[in-house]
Amino acid sequence: MFELTKENIIDYLAEHLPEFDFSKNVTVSRIGEGDDEAEGQGFINFMYKVKGDGFSLIVKQGLAKPRLEEMTITLPLERNQIEYESFRLRYSIVPQYVPKPYFQDNENHIFVMEDVSRLRIVRFIWNEDKILPKFAEQIGEFIAASSFYSSEFYLSREDFRNLRNGFTNTKMRRILEDWIFLRKHDLGESEECKPFSEWFDIDFDDELKEACYELRRHYMSHEEALIHSDLHTSNIFADENEVKVIDMEYTFAGPISFDLGYLSFNVIGQYCASAFRPYKDFEQRNNFRISMLDTLTGVVDSFQRHFKEYWKQDAKPEYQDAPESFLDHFLEQMIPELIGYAGIVNMYRLTSTHDYPDFDTIKDDTQRINAKKLCLIISRKMLLDRNEFSSMQDLVDVILKIEEIYLKNMPDA
């Protein structure tokens, strides 16, 4: 297999993308070599940024070995083609929210897409306590549109089954099925969380273990639409007016609520971190924290509104006669599901050595550990009591109550 390097990539691109001029003023950088925040958290793929006159491209090659040398897993090579096809599909549905895909080389597991680093990664925008006023509305629309138009509510049964079968993606899904739900991974246990991590360890708590297995079964068996399945804030670029979603190699037909929950875990993490990181004044802290809670409810509100709009306009004939209560129930049942998913992902991220930069902005060790403890307590409540929540406002109320109690009785870390 041909492996890209900084030295051969220009000749390769010139051969496969004649619409771009690679003969002059072209620069190449390998993502992950420096400290540029725009490079995000990618541990798996080898990626390059190629810039020339009037264009900027991201070139992504998926090899069997991860880019991060500490990871010992062997990766499926076909993930590259699956990701490219996922980009193509979503670009056809919501081009305003997806980088343009240009080219895919299945033999060498390479694909090329638009570079959107004119925007910034949402995680690092929020780490600076900056507010994105349109984010909740935009990302809710992205999830609603890409879900509805890849679901059986819109597609014929035959088209949906063909789509589902084309995105089986068993080997990449297994990473999440084992790492997140069963805690079977090679990342190790967080030293910082070790003193209290057994409170959130499925090997010590049968109730917790049962909840993990229940959600794992739901994740594996509910084939509702194509889902992103890795929709965290390092995979979303944005500014005050624009949003672009990247990194779609985990795509498969799964439960729509998972994408909503996976994104929500980052919002809750940011909220908990903001209770303990330093601010110049109370107003700045308060405004950011309010914005996180508004985002938590706003994403789901936007998703539900847009999903209903698409249903009204484009649901196929079999569903046009369905009672209104059918759609309402379908959307309502996602609330406890997504809350459970958000809780379980936060618990995995906080108790493993997997990076969680939302908390790294807290330099004081005691404050950082308190922020993680608060987030873990909230996350455990979300997972175990998920069926008690009927709205996102219910979740906000519980977060505020737990935070109040924790701050009043805050232990020494």
CSV table of C-alpha atoms in Angstrom, one decimal:
chain,number,residue,atom,x,y,z
A,1,MET,CA,0.0,0.0,0.0
A,2,PHE,CA,1.2,3.5,-0.9
A,3,GLU,CA,1.8,5.5,2.3
A,4,LEU,CA,1.6,9.3,2.2
A,5,THR,CA,4.5,11.5,3.4
A,6,LYS,CA,5.1,15.2,3.4
A,7,GLU,CA,7.6,14.5,0.6
A,8,ASN,CA,5.3,12.6,-1.8
A,9,ILE,CA,1.9,14.1,-1.1
A,10,ILE,CA,2.0,16.9,-3.6
A,11,ASP,CA,2.7,14.6,-6.5
A,12,TYR,CA,0.0,12.3,-5.4
A,13,LEU,CA,-2.6,15.0,-5.2
A,14,ALA,CA,-1.6,16.6,-8.5
A,15,GLU,CA,-2.3,13.2,-10.2
A,16,HIS,CA,-5.7,12.7,-8.6
A,17,LEU,CA,-7.0,16.3,-8.3
A,18,PRO,CA,-6.2,18.1,-11.5
A,19,GLU,CA,-8.7,20.8,-10.7
A,20,PHE,CA,-6.2,22.3,-8.2
A,21,ASP,CA,-2.9,23.9,-9.0
A,22,PHE,CA,-0.1,22.2,-7.0
A,23,SER,CA,2.7,23.7,-9.0
A,24,LYS,CA,3.5,26.7,-6.9
A,25,ASN,CA,3.0,28.3,-3.4
A,26,VAL,CA,2.0,25.0,-1.8
A,27,THR,CA,2.7,24.2,1.8
A,28,VAL,CA,2.3,20.8,3.5
A,29,SER,CA,2.0,20.2,7.3
A,30,ARG,CA,1.3,16.9,9.1
A,31,ILE,CA,-1.4,17.2,11.6
A,32,GLY,CA,-0.3,16.1,15.1
A,33,GLU,CA,3.3,17.1,14.8
A,34,GLY,CA,2.9,20.5,16.5
A,35,ASP,CA,0.8,22.0,19.3
A,36,ASP,CA,-1.7,23.7,17.1
A,37,GLU,CA,-5.1,23.5,18.7
A,38,ALA,CA,-6.8,23.2,15.3
A,39,GLU,CA,-5.3,19.7,15.1
A,40,GLY,CA,-7.8,18.5,17.7
A,41,GLN,CA,-7.6,15.2,19.5
A,42,GLY,CA,-7.2,12.8,16.6
A,43,PHE,CA,-5.3,9.7,17.8
A,44,ILE,CA,-6.1,7.3,15.0
A,45,ASN,CA,-5.5,8.6,11.5
A,46,PHE,CA,-2.6,10.2,9.6
A,47,MET,CA,-3.6,13.6,8.3
A,48,TYR,CA,-2.1,16.4,6.3
A,49,LYS,CA,-3.0,19.9,5.6
A,50,VAL,CA,-2.1,21.1,2.0
A,51,LYS,CA,-2.5,24.8,1.2
A,52,GLY,CA,-2.1,26.5,-2.1
A,53,ASP,CA,-3.3,29.5,-4.0
A,54,GLY,CA,-7.1,29.6,-3.5
A,55,PHE,CA,-7.5,26.2,-1.7
A,56,SER,CA,-6.8,24.4,1.5
A,57,LEU,CA,-7.3,20.6,1.8
A,58,ILE,CA,-7.2,18.0,4.5
A,59,VAL,CA,-5.8,14.6,3.3
A,60,LYS,CA,-6.6,11.7,5.6
A,61,GLN,CA,-5.1,8.2,5.3
A,62,GLY,CA,-6.3,5.4,7.5
A,63,LEU,CA,-3.7,2.8,8.3
A,64,ALA,CA,-4.0,-0.4,10.4
A,65,LYS,CA,-1.8,1.2,13.1
A,66,PRO,CA,-3.1,4.3,15.0
A,67,ARG,CA,-1.2,7.5,14.8
A,68,LEU,CA,-0.8,7.5,18.6
A,69,GLU,CA,1.9,4.9,19.2
A,70,GLU,CA,0.6,4.1,22.8
A,71,MET,CA,-2.5,2.6,21.2
A,72,THR,CA,-2.0,-1.1,20.5
A,73,ILE,CA,-5.2,-1.8,18.6
A,74,THR,CA,-5.3,-2.9,15.0
A,75,LEU,CA,-7.7,-0.7,13.0
A,76,PRO,CA,-9.9,-1.8,10.0
A,77,LEU,CA,-8.7,-0.3,6.8
A,78,GLU,CA,-12.2,0.0,5.3
A,79,ARG,CA,-13.1,2.7,7.8
A,80,ASN,CA,-11.7,5.3,5.4
A,81,GLN,CA,-14.2,4.5,2.6
A,82,ILE,CA,-17.0,4.4,5.2
A,83,GLU,CA,-16.1,7.8,6.4
A,84,TYR,CA,-15.8,9.3,2.9
A,85,GLU,CA,-19.3,7.9,2.0
A,86,SER,CA,-20.6,9.3,5.2
A,87,PHE,CA,-19.3,12.7,4.3
A,88,ARG,CA,-20.8,12.5,0.8
A,89,LEU,CA,-24.2,11.5,2.2
A,90,ARG,CA,-24.3,14.2,4.8
A,91,TYR,CA,-23.0,16.8,2.4
A,92,SER,CA,-25.9,16.0,0.1
A,93,ILE,CA,-28.3,16.6,3.0
A,94,VAL,CA,-26.8,19.5,5.0
A,95,PRO,CA,-23.9,21.0,3.0
A,96,GLN,CA,-23.8,24.0,5.2
A,97,TYR,CA,-22.7,21.8,8.1
A,98,VAL,CA,-20.2,19.4,6.5
A,99,PRO,CA,-16.8,20.0,4.8
A,100,LYS,CA,-16.9,19.3,1.1
A,101,PRO,CA,-15.5,15.8,0.2
A,102,TYR,CA,-13.4,15.8,-3.0
A,103,PHE,CA,-11.8,12.4,-3.6
A,104,GLN,CA,-11.4,8.9,-2.2
A,105,ASP,CA,-8.7,6.3,-3.0
A,106,ASN,CA,-10.0,3.0,-1.7
A,107,GLU,CA,-6.9,1.0,-2.7
A,108,ASN,CA,-4.7,3.2,-0.5
A,109,HIS,CA,-7.3,4.3,2.1
A,110,ILE,CA,-7.0,8.0,1.4
A,111,PHE,CA,-9.6,10.7,1.1
A,112,VAL,CA,-9.5,14.4,0.6
A,113,MET,CA,-11.9,17.0,1.9
A,114,GLU,CA,-12.2,20.8,2.4
A,115,ASP,CA,-10.1,22.3,5.2
A,116,VAL,CA,-12.4,24.2,7.6
A,117,SER,CA,-9.7,25.4,10.0
A,118,ARG,CA,-10.7,29.0,9.2
A,119,LEU,CA,-13.1,28.0,12.1
A,120,ARG,CA,-12.0,26.8,15.5
A,121,ILE,CA,-12.7,23.6,17.4
A,122,VAL,CA,-15.6,24.1,19.7
A,123,ARG,CA,-13.9,22.5,22.6
A,124,PHE,CA,-11.2,25.1,22.7
A,125,ILE,CA,-13.6,28.0,22.1
A,126,TRP,CA,-15.5,26.9,25.2
A,127,ASN,CA,-12.3,26.3,27.1
A,128,GLU,CA,-11.8,30.1,26.7
A,129,ASP,CA,-15.3,30.7,28.0
A,130,LYS,CA,-16.5,32.1,24.8
A,131,ILE,CA,-20.1,31.8,23.8
A,132,LEU,CA,-21.4,30.5,20.5
A,133,PRO,CA,-24.9,32.0,20.2
A,134,LYS,CA,-26.0,30.0,17.1
A,135,PHE,CA,-24.4,26.7,18.0
A,136,ALA,CA,-27.3,24.9,19.7
A,137,GLU,CA,-29.7,25.8,16.8
A,138,GLN,CA,-27.2,24.8,14.1
A,139,ILE,CA,-26.0,21.5,15.6
A,140,GLY,CA,-29.6,20.5,16.4
A,141,GLU,CA,-30.5,21.1,12.8
A,142,PHE,CA,-27.5,19.0,11.7
A,143,ILE,CA,-28.5,16.0,13.8
A,144,ALA,CA,-32.2,16.3,12.9
A,145,ALA,CA,-31.6,16.5,9.1
A,146,SER,CA,-28.9,13.9,8.8
A,147,SER,CA,-30.9,11.6,11.0
A,148,PHE,CA,-34.3,12.0,9.4
A,149,TYR,CA,-33.2,11.8,5.8
A,150,SER,CA,-31.2,8.7,6.4
A,151,SER,CA,-34.0,7.0,8.3
A,152,GLU,CA,-36.8,4.6,7.3
A,153,PHE,CA,-39.3,7.5,8.0
A,154,TYR,CA,-38.1,9.0,4.8
A,155,LEU,CA,-36.4,6.3,2.8
A,156,SER,CA,-38.1,3.3,1.3
A,157,ARG,CA,-37.6,0.1,3.2
A,158,GLU,CA,-35.3,-1.3,0.5
A,159,ASP,CA,-33.2,1.9,0.4
A,160,PHE,CA,-32.9,2.1,4.1
A,161,ARG,CA,-31.8,-1.6,4.4
A,162,ASN,CA,-29.3,-1.1,1.7
A,163,LEU,CA,-28.0,2.0,3.4
A,164,ARG,CA,-27.9,0.2,6.8
A,165,ASN,CA,-26.0,-2.7,5.3
A,166,GLY,CA,-23.5,-0.4,3.6
A,167,PHE,CA,-22.6,1.2,6.9
A,168,THR,CA,-22.4,-2.0,9.1
A,169,ASN,CA,-19.0,-0.8,10.3
A,170,THR,CA,-18.7,-3.6,12.8
A,171,LYS,CA,-15.0,-3.2,13.6
A,172,MET,CA,-15.1,0.5,14.4
A,173,ARG,CA,-18.4,0.2,16.4
A,174,ARG,CA,-16.7,-2.5,18.5
A,175,ILE,CA,-14.3,0.1,19.8
A,176,LEU,CA,-17.1,2.1,21.3
A,177,GLU,CA,-19.1,-1.0,22.4
A,178,ASP,CA,-16.2,-2.3,24.4
A,179,TRP,CA,-14.4,0.9,25.5
A,180,ILE,CA,-17.4,3.0,26.6
A,181,PHE,CA,-19.9,0.5,27.8
A,182,LEU,CA,-17.7,-2.3,29.1
A,183,ARG,CA,-14.6,-0.3,30.0
A,184,LYS,CA,-12.4,-2.8,28.1
A,185,HIS,CA,-9.7,-0.6,26.6
A,186,ASP,CA,-5.9,-0.1,26.7
A,187,LEU,CA,-6.0,3.5,28.0
A,188,GLY,CA,-5.5,2.6,31.6
A,189,GLU,CA,-7.0,4.2,34.8
A,190,SER,CA,-6.7,7.9,35.5
A,191,GLU,CA,-4.3,8.4,38.4
A,192,GLU,CA,-6.1,11.5,39.3
A,193,CYS,CA,-9.5,9.8,39.6
A,194,LYS,CA,-8.1,6.5,41.1
A,195,PRO,CA,-9.0,7.5,44.7
A,196,PHE,CA,-12.7,7.5,43.9
A,197,SER,CA,-12.9,5.7,40.6
A,198,GLU,CA,-14.2,2.5,42.1
A,199,TRP,CA,-17.5,4.4,42.9
A,200,PHE,CA,-18.0,4.5,39.1
A,201,ASP,CA,-16.4,1.1,38.2
A,202,ILE,CA,-18.8,-1.4,36.8
A,203,ASP,CA,-16.8,-4.3,38.3
A,204,PHE,CA,-17.7,-2.9,41.8
A,205,ASP,CA,-21.3,-2.0,41.3
A,206,ASP,CA,-23.9,-4.4,39.9
A,207,GLU,CA,-26.5,-1.6,39.4
A,208,LEU,CA,-24.1,0.4,37.4
A,209,LYS,CA,-23.0,-2.6,35.4
A,210,GLU,CA,-26.6,-3.5,34.5
A,211,ALA,CA,-27.2,0.1,33.3
A,212,CYS,CA,-24.1,-0.1,31.1
A,213,TYR,CA,-25.2,-3.4,29.5
A,214,GLU,CA,-28.7,-2.1,28.9
A,215,LEU,CA,-27.5,0.9,27.1
A,216,ARG,CA,-24.9,-1.1,25.2
A,217,ARG,CA,-27.8,-3.4,24.0
A,218,HIS,CA,-29.8,-0.4,22.9
A,219,TYR,CA,-26.8,1.1,21.1
A,220,MET,CA,-26.2,-2.1,19.2
A,221,SER,CA,-29.7,-3.0,18.3
A,222,HIS,CA,-31.7,0.2,17.5
A,223,GLU,CA,-31.1,0.9,13.8
A,224,GLU,CA,-33.1,4.1,13.4
A,225,ALA,CA,-30.9,6.2,11.1
A,226,LEU,CA,-27.2,6.8,10.2
A,227,ILE,CA,-25.6,8.3,13.3
A,228,HIS,CA,-22.2,10.1,13.6
A,229,SER,CA,-21.4,8.1,16.8
A,230,ASP,CA,-18.4,10.3,17.8
A,231,LEU,CA,-20.1,13.7,17.9
A,232,HIS,CA,-18.0,15.4,20.6
A,233,THR,CA,-16.8,19.0,20.6
A,234,SER,CA,-13.3,18.2,19.2
A,235,ASN,CA,-15.1,17.0,16.0
A,236,ILE,CA,-17.0,20.2,15.5
A,237,PHE,CA,-15.5,23.4,14.1
A,238,ALA,CA,-17.4,26.7,14.5
A,239,ASP,CA,-17.4,30.5,14.9
A,240,GLU,CA,-20.2,32.8,15.8
A,241,ASN,CA,-22.0,32.2,12.5
A,242,GLU,CA,-21.0,28.8,11.2
A,243,VAL,CA,-20.7,25.1,12.2
A,244,LYS,CA,-18.9,22.2,10.4
A,245,VAL,CA,-18.9,18.6,11.6
A,246,ILE,CA,-15.9,16.3,10.9
A,247,ASP,CA,-14.6,12.8,11.7
A,248,MET,CA,-17.3,10.4,10.6
A,249,GLU,CA,-15.5,7.0,10.6
A,250,TYR,CA,-17.7,5.5,13.3
A,251,THR,CA,-20.9,6.0,11.2
A,252,PHE,CA,-23.5,3.3,11.3
A,253,ALA,CA,-27.3,2.8,11.6
A,254,GLY,CA,-28.0,3.3,15.3
A,255,PRO,CA,-30.1,5.1,17.8
A,256,ILE,CA,-30.5,8.8,17.1
A,257,SER,CA,-30.4,9.6,20.8
A,258,PHE,CA,-26.8,8.5,20.9
A,259,ASP,CA,-25.5,11.5,19.0
A,260,LEU,CA,-27.5,13.9,21.2
A,261,GLY,CA,-26.2,12.2,24.3
A,262,TYR,CA,-22.6,12.1,23.1
A,263,LEU,CA,-22.6,15.8,22.5
A,264,SER,CA,-24.4,16.5,25.7
A,265,PHE,CA,-21.6,14.8,27.8
A,266,ASN,CA,-19.2,17.6,26.6
A,267,VAL,CA,-21.6,20.3,27.5
A,268,ILE,CA,-22.0,18.9,31.0
A,269,GLY,CA,-18.3,18.5,31.3
A,270,GLN,CA,-17.8,22.2,30.4
A,271,TYR,CA,-20.4,23.2,32.9
A,272,CYS,CA,-18.8,21.3,35.7
A,273,ALA,CA,-15.3,22.6,34.8
A,274,SER,CA,-16.6,26.1,34.8
A,275,ALA,CA,-17.6,25.8,38.4
A,276,PHE,CA,-14.0,25.6,39.4
A,277,ARG,CA,-11.8,27.2,36.8
A,278,PRO,CA,-10.7,30.8,37.4
A,279,TYR,CA,-12.5,33.8,35.9
A,280,LYS,CA,-11.8,37.5,35.8
A,281,ASP,CA,-15.2,38.2,37.5
A,282,PHE,CA,-18.5,36.7,38.5
A,283,GLU,CA,-20.3,38.0,35.5
A,284,GLN,CA,-18.0,36.2,33.0
A,285,ARG,CA,-18.4,32.9,34.9
A,286,ASN,CA,-22.2,33.2,35.3
A,287,ASN,CA,-22.7,34.1,31.6
A,288,PHE,CA,-20.7,31.1,30.4
A,289,ARG,CA,-22.4,28.7,32.8
A,290,ILE,CA,-25.9,29.9,31.7
A,291,SER,CA,-24.9,29.5,28.1
A,292,MET,CA,-23.9,25.8,28.8
A,293,LEU,CA,-27.2,25.0,30.3
A,294,ASP,CA,-29.0,26.9,27.5
A,295,THR,CA,-27.0,24.8,25.0
A,296,LEU,CA,-27.9,21.6,26.8
A,297,THR,CA,-31.6,22.3,26.4
A,298,GLY,CA,-31.3,24.2,23.1
A,299,VAL,CA,-29.7,21.4,21.1
A,300,VAL,CA,-32.5,19.1,21.9
A,301,ASP,CA,-35.2,21.7,21.3
A,302,SER,CA,-33.7,22.5,17.9
A,303,PHE,CA,-33.4,18.9,17.0
A,304,GLN,CA,-37.0,18.2,17.9
A,305,ARG,CA,-38.4,21.2,16.1
A,306,HIS,CA,-36.5,20.5,12.9
A,307,PHE,CA,-37.2,16.8,13.0
A,308,LYS,CA,-41.0,17.6,13.2
A,309,GLU,CA,-40.6,20.0,10.3
A,310,TYR,CA,-38.9,17.3,8.1
A,311,TRP,CA,-41.6,14.8,9.2
A,312,LYS,CA,-44.4,17.1,8.2
A,313,GLN,CA,-42.8,17.9,4.8
A,314,ASP,CA,-41.2,14.6,3.8
A,315,ALA,CA,-42.3,11.6,5.8
A,316,LYS,CA,-43.2,8.8,3.4
A,317,PRO,CA,-46.8,7.9,2.8
A,318,GLU,CA,-46.8,5.0,5.4
A,319,TYR,CA,-46.2,7.6,8.1
A,320,GLN,CA,-48.4,10.4,6.9
A,321,ASP,CA,-51.4,8.7,8.5
A,322,ALA,CA,-49.7,8.1,11.8
A,323,PRO,CA,-51.3,9.9,14.8
A,324,GLU,CA,-49.4,13.0,16.0
A,325,SER,CA,-48.8,11.2,19.3
A,326,PHE,CA,-46.6,8.6,17.5
A,327,LEU,CA,-44.0,11.2,16.6
A,328,ASP,CA,-44.3,12.9,19.9
A,329,HIS,CA,-43.7,9.6,21.7
A,330,PHE,CA,-40.7,8.8,19.5
A,331,LEU,CA,-39.1,12.1,20.3
A,332,GLU,CA,-39.9,12.0,24.0
A,333,GLN,CA,-38.4,8.6,24.5
A,334,MET,CA,-35.1,9.9,23.4
A,335,ILE,CA,-34.7,12.1,26.5
A,336,PRO,CA,-33.9,9.3,29.0
A,337,GLU,CA,-31.9,7.5,26.4
A,338,LEU,CA,-29.6,10.5,25.6
A,339,ILE,CA,-29.3,11.4,29.3
A,340,GLY,CA,-28.1,7.8,30.0
A,341,TYR,CA,-25.7,7.9,27.1
A,342,ALA,CA,-24.2,11.3,28.2
A,343,GLY,CA,-23.7,9.9,31.7
A,344,ILE,CA,-22.0,6.8,30.6
A,345,VAL,CA,-19.6,8.5,28.2
A,346,ASN,CA,-18.6,11.1,30.9
A,347,MET,CA,-17.9,8.3,33.3
A,348,TYR,CA,-15.7,6.6,30.8
A,349,ARG,CA,-13.8,9.7,29.9
A,350,LEU,CA,-13.2,10.9,33.4
A,351,THR,CA,-12.0,7.6,34.9
A,352,SER,CA,-9.6,6.6,32.0
A,353,THR,CA,-6.4,8.2,30.9
A,354,HIS,CA,-8.1,9.4,27.7
A,355,ASP,CA,-7.6,13.2,27.4
A,356,TYR,CA,-10.4,15.4,28.6
A,357,PRO,CA,-9.2,18.9,27.9
A,358,ASP,CA,-12.3,20.6,29.2
A,359,PHE,CA,-10.9,20.0,32.7
A,360,ASP,CA,-7.2,20.7,31.9
A,361,THR,CA,-8.0,24.5,32.0
A,362,ILE,CA,-8.1,24.1,35.8
A,363,LYS,CA,-4.5,24.3,36.9
A,364,ASP,CA,-5.2,24.0,40.6
A,365,ASP,CA,-5.1,20.2,41.4
A,366,THR,CA,-7.7,20.4,44.1
A,367,GLN,CA,-10.1,22.4,42.1
A,368,ARG,CA,-9.7,20.2,39.0
A,369,ILE,CA,-10.3,17.0,41.0
A,370,ASN,CA,-13.4,18.6,42.6
A,371,ALA,CA,-14.7,19.5,39.1
A,372,LYS,CA,-14.2,15.9,38.0
A,373,LYS,CA,-15.9,14.5,41.1
A,374,LEU,CA,-18.9,16.8,40.6
A,375,CYS,CA,-19.2,15.7,37.0
A,376,LEU,CA,-18.9,12.0,37.9
A,377,ILE,CA,-21.7,12.3,40.6
A,378,ILE,CA,-24.0,14.1,38.1
A,379,SER,CA,-23.1,11.5,35.4
A,380,ARG,CA,-23.9,8.5,37.7
A,381,LYS,CA,-27.2,10.1,38.6
A,382,MET,CA,-28.0,10.5,34.9
A,383,LEU,CA,-27.1,6.9,34.0
A,384,LEU,CA,-28.9,5.2,36.9
A,385,ASP,CA,-32.0,7.4,37.1
A,386,ARG,CA,-32.3,8.2,33.3
A,387,ASN,CA,-35.9,7.0,33.2
A,388,GLU,CA,-37.0,9.6,35.7
A,389,PHE,CA,-36.2,12.5,33.2
A,390,SER,CA,-39.0,13.6,30.9
A,391,SER,CA,-37.3,16.8,29.6
A,392,MET,CA,-33.9,18.4,29.4
A,393,GLN,CA,-35.1,21.0,31.9
A,394,ASP,CA,-35.5,18.2,34.4
A,395,LEU,CA,-31.8,17.4,33.8
A,396,VAL,CA,-30.8,21.0,34.3
A,397,ASP,CA,-32.8,21.1,37.6
A,398,VAL,CA,-30.9,18.0,38.8
A,399,ILE,CA,-27.5,19.4,37.8
A,400,LEU,CA,-28.1,22.6,39.7
A,401,LYS,CA,-29.3,20.7,42.8
A,402,ILE,CA,-26.4,18.3,42.8
A,403,GLU,CA,-24.0,21.2,42.3
A,404,GLU,CA,-25.5,23.2,45.2
A,405,ILE,CA,-25.2,20.2,47.5
A,406,TYR,CA,-21.7,19.4,46.4
A,407,LEU,CA,-20.4,23.0,46.8
A,408,LYS,CA,-22.0,23.2,50.2
A,409,ASN,CA,-20.3,20.0,51.4
A,410,MET,CA,-17.3,20.1,49.1
A,411,PRO,CA,-14.6,17.6,50.3
A,412,ASP,CA,-10.9,18.1,50.2
A,413,ALA,CA,-9.6,16.4,47.0
